[in-house]
CSV table of C-alpha atoms in Angstrom, one decimal:
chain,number,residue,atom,x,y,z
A,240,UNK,CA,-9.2,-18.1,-26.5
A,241,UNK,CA,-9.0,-15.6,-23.8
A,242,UNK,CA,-5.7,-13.8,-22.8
A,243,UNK,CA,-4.4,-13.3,-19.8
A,244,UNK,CA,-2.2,-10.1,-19.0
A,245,UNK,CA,0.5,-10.6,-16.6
A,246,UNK,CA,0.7,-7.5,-14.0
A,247,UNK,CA,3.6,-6.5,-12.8
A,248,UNK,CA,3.3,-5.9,-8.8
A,249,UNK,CA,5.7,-4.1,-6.3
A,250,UNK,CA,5.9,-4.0,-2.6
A,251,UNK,CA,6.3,-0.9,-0.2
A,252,UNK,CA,6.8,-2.4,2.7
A,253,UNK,CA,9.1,-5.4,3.7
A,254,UNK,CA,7.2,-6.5,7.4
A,255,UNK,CA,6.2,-9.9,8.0
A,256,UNK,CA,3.2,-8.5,5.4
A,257,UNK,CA,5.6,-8.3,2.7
A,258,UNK,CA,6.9,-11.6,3.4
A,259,UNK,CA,3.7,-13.3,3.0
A,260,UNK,CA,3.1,-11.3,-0.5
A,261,UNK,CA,6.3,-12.0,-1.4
A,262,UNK,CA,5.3,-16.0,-0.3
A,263,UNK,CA,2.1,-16.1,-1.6
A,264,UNK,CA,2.7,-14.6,-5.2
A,265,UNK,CA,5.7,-17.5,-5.6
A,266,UNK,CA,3.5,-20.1,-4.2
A,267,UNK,CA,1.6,-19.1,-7.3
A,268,UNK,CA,4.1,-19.8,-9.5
A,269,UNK,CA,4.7,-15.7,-9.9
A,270,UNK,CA,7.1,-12.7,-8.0
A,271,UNK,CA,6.7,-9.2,-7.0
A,272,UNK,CA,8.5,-6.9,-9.7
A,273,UNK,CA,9.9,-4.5,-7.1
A,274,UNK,CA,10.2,-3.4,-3.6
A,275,UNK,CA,10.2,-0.4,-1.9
A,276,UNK,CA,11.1,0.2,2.0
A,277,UNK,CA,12.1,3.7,3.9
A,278,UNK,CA,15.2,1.5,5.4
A,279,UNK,CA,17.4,0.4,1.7
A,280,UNK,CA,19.1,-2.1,3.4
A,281,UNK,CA,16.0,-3.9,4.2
A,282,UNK,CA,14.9,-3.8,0.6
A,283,UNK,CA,18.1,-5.2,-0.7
A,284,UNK,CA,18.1,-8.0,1.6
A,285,UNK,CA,14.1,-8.4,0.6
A,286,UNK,CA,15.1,-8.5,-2.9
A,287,UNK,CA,17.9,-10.6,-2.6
A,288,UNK,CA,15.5,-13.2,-0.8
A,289,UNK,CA,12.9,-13.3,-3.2
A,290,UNK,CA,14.9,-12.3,-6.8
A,291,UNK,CA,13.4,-9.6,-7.0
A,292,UNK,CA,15.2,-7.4,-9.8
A,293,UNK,CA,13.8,-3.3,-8.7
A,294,UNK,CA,14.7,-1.9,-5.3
A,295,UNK,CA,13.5,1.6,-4.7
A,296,UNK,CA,14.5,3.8,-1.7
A,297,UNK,CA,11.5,6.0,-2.7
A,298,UNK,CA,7.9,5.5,-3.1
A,299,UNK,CA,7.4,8.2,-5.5
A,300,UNK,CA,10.1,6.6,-7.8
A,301,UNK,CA,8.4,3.3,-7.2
A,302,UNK,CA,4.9,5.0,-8.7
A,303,UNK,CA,6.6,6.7,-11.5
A,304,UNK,CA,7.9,3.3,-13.0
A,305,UNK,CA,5.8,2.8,-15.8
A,306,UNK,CA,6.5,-0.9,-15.4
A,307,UNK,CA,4.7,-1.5,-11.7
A,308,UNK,CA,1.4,-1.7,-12.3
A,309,UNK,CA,0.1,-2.9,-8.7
A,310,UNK,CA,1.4,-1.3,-5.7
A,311,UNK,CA,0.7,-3.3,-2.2
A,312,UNK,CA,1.4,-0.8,0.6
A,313,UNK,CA,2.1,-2.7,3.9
A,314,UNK,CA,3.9,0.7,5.4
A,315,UNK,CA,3.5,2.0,8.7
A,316,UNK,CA,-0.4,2.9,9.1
A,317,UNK,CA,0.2,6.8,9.6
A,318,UNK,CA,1.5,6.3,5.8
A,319,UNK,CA,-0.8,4.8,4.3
A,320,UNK,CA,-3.2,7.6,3.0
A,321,UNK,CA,-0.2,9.8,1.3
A,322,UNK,CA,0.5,6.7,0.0
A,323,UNK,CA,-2.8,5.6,-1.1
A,324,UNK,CA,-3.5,9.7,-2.9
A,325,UNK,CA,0.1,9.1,-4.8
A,326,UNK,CA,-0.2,5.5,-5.7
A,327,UNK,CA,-3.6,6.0,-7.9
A,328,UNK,CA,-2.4,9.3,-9.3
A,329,UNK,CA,0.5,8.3,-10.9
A,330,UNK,CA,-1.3,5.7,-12.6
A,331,UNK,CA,-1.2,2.7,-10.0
A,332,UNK,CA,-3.6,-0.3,-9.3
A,333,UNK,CA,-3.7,-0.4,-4.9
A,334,UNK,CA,-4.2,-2.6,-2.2
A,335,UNK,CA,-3.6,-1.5,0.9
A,336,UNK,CA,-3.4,-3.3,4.1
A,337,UNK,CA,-5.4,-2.5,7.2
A,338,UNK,CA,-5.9,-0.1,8.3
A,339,UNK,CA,-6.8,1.2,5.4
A,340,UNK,CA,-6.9,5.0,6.9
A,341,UNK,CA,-7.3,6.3,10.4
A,342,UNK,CA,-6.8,8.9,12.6
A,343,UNK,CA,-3.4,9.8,13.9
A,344,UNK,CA,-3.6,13.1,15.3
A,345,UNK,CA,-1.7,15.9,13.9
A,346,UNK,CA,1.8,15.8,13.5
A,347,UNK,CA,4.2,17.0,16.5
A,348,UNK,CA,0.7,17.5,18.2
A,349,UNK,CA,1.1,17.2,22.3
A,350,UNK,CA,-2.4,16.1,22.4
A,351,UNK,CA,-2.5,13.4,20.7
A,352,UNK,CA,-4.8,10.9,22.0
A,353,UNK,CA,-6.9,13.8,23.3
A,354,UNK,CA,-8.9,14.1,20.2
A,355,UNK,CA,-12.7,13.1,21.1
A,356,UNK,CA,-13.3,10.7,18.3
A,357,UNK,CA,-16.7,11.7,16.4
A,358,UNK,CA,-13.6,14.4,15.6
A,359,UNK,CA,-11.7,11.5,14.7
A,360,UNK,CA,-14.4,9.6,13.0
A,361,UNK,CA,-15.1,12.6,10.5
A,362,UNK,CA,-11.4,12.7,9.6
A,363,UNK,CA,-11.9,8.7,8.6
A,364,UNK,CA,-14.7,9.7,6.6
A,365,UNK,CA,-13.0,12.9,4.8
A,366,UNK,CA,-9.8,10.5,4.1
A,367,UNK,CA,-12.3,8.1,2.8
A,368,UNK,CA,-13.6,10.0,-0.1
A,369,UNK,CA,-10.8,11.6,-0.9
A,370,UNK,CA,-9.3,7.8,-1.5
A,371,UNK,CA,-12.8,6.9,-2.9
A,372,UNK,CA,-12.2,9.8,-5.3
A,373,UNK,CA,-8.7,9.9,-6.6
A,374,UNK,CA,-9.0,6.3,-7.8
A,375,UNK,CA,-12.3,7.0,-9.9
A,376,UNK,CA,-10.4,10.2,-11.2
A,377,UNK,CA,-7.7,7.9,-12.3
A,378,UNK,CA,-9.6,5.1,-12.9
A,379,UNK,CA,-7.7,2.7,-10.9
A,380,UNK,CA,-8.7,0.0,-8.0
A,381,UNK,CA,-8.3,1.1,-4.5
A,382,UNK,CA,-8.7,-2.7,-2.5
A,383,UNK,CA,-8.5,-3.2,1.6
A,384,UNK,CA,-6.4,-6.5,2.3
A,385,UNK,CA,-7.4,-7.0,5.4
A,386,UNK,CA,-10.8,-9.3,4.9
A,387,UNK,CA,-9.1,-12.5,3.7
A,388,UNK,CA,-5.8,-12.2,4.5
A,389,UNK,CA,-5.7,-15.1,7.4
A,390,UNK,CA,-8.6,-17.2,5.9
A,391,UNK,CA,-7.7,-20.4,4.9
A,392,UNK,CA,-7.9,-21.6,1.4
């Protein structure tokens, strides 16, 4: 008989892309463990709406629960690759929705959207490996949620 291991997941991010998670996973019959959003409120009020019993103000403290064992990042896109370095490093299963990594000029940069974009198309590719490789050095999934996301079931 095979058995099945129940995987705790948490949310950083509480957009209308955490609201479909959060939809999804009880439509399922299951619930996200925890949430995590930049604003606290937000995340209470997340929480609150779903029963959701961990609220964390910080993503780091979000990564170092031993408990979470899939993060979902649905964060503002210029986020998403510290997110997606930290995630697998401290142990974390990942997917990430799109864009998955990008190009958003440097920070406090004037020229922003100056940047001739084989420039910018190098930076995708360096940001790539470097995800590519911090989840094979942990040994943890690194997934893009954008493919399926509106397909119908």
């Amino acid at each position: 008989m095979e058995t099945k291991t129940k995987l705790r997941w948490a949310t950083l991010g509480v957009g209308v892309i955490g609201h479909q998670l959060a939809d999804a996973m009880q439509a399922l019959g299951g619930n996200l463990y925890a949430v995590g959003n930049r604003t606290h409120e937000k995340a209470v009020a997340f929480a609150k709406e779903y029963g959701i019993g961990k609220v964390y103000d910080h993503p780091e403290d979000m990564f170092a629960d031993p408990d979470v064992d899939i993060v979902y990042i649905s964060t503002p896109h210029n986020t998403h690759i510290k997110y997606l370095r930290q995630a697998p490093a401290a142990g974390k299963h990942v997917i990430c929705e799109k864009p998955l990594t990008g190009y958003f000029g440097q920070p406090g940069s004037p020229n922003s959207g100056q940047t001739p974009k084989r420039e910018m198309y190098i930076q995708v590719l360096r940001n790539l490996e470097e995800i590519r490789q911090a989840a094979q050095k942990a040994g943890k999934l690194v997934m893009y949620a954008e493919n399926y996301i509106y397909a119908t079931p």
